[in-house]
CSV table of C-alpha atoms in Angstrom, one decimal:
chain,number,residue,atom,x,y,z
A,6,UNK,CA,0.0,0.0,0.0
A,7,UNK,CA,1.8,3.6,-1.2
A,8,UNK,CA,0.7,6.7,1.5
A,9,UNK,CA,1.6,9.9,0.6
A,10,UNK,CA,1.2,13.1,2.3
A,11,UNK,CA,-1.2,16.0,-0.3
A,12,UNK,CA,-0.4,19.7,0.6
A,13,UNK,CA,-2.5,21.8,-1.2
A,14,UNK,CA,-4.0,25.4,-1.3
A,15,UNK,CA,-7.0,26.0,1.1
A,16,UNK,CA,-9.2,26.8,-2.3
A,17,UNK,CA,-8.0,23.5,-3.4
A,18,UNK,CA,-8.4,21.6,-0.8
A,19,UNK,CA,-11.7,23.1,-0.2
A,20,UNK,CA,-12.9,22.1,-4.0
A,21,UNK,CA,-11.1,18.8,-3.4
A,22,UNK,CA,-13.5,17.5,-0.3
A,23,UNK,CA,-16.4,19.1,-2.0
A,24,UNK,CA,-15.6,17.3,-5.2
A,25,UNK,CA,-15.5,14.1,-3.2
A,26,UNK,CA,-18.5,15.1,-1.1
A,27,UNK,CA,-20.3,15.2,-4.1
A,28,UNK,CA,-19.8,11.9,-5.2
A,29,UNK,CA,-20.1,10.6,-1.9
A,30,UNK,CA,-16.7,9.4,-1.5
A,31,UNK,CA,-13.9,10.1,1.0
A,32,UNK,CA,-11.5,12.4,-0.7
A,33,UNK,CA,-8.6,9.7,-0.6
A,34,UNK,CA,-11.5,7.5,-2.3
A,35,UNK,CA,-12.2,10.1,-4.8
A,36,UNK,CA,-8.3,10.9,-5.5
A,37,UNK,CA,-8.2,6.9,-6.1
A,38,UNK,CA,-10.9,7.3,-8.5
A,39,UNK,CA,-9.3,9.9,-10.4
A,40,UNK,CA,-6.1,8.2,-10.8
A,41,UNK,CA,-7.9,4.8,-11.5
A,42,UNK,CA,-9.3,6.9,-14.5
A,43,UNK,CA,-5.9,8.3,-15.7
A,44,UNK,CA,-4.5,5.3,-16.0
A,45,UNK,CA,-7.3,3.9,-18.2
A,46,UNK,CA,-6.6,6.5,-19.9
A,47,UNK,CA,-3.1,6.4,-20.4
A,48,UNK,CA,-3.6,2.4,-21.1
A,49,UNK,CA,-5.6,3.4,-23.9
A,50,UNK,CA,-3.5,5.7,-25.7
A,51,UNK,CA,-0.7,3.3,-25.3
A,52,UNK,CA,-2.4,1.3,-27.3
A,53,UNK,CA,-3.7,3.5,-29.7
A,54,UNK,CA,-0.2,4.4,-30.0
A,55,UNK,CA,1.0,0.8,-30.6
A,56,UNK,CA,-2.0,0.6,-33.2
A,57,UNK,CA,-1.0,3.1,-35.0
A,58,UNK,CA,2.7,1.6,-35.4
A,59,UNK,CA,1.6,-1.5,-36.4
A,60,UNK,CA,-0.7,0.1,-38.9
A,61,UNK,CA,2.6,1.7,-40.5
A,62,UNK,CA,4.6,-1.4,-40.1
A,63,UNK,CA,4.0,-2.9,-43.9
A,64,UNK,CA,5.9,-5.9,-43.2
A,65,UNK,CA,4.6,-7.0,-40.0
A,66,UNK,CA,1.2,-7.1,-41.7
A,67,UNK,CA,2.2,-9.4,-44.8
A,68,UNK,CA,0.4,-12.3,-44.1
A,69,UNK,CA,1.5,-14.0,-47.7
A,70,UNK,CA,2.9,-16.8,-45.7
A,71,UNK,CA,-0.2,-18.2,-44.8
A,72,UNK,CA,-1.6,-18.3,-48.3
A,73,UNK,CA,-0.1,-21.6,-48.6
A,74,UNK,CA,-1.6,-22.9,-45.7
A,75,UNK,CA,-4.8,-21.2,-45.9
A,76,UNK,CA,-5.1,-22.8,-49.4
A,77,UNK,CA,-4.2,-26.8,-48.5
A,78,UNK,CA,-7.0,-26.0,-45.8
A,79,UNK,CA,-9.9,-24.6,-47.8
A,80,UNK,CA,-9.3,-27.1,-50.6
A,81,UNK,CA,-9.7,-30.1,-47.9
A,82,UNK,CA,-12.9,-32.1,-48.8
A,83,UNK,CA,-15.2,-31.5,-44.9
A,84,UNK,CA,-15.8,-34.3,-43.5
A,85,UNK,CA,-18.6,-33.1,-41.2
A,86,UNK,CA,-20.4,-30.1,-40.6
A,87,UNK,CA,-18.7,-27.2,-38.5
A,88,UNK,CA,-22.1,-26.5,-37.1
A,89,UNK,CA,-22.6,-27.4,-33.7
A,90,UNK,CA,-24.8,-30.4,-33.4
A,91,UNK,CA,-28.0,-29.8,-31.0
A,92,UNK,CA,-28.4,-31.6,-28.1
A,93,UNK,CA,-30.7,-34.9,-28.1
């Protein structure tokens, strides 16, 4: 468990228990809260950001290899039905 010590202006720390108050949390609970939310936050853009190298990344999306494969697979006769069978 981290503890920390907050020192903060009177106007803030007023608006800080209010804020809290008025979500009827404790303002340590409400400070928790807040953080909980940044670092969804931050999480998402993280991967927005690693998205958005992949997306430029040309040969890290070449999936040729698998032509091959996908190929052998799809030309397979089925032998049974993919469909799930219903219960007797």
């Amino acid at each position: 468990m981290f503890s920390t010590t907050l020192r903060l202006d009177d106007d803030l720390g007023r608006f800080l228990r209010e804020a809290a108050e008025a979500h009827a949390m404790s303002v340590n609970g409400w400070l928790a809260e807040l953080l909980r939310r940044e670092q969804a936050a931050a999480a998402r853009r993280k991967l927005a950001a690693d998205w958005a190298a992949y997306g430029k990344d040309a040969e890290a999306q070449d999936v040729a290899y698998a032509f091959e494969a996908q190929a052998e697979v799809a030309a397979e006769p089925r032998r049974r039905s993919y469909r799930a069978r219903k219960p007797k």
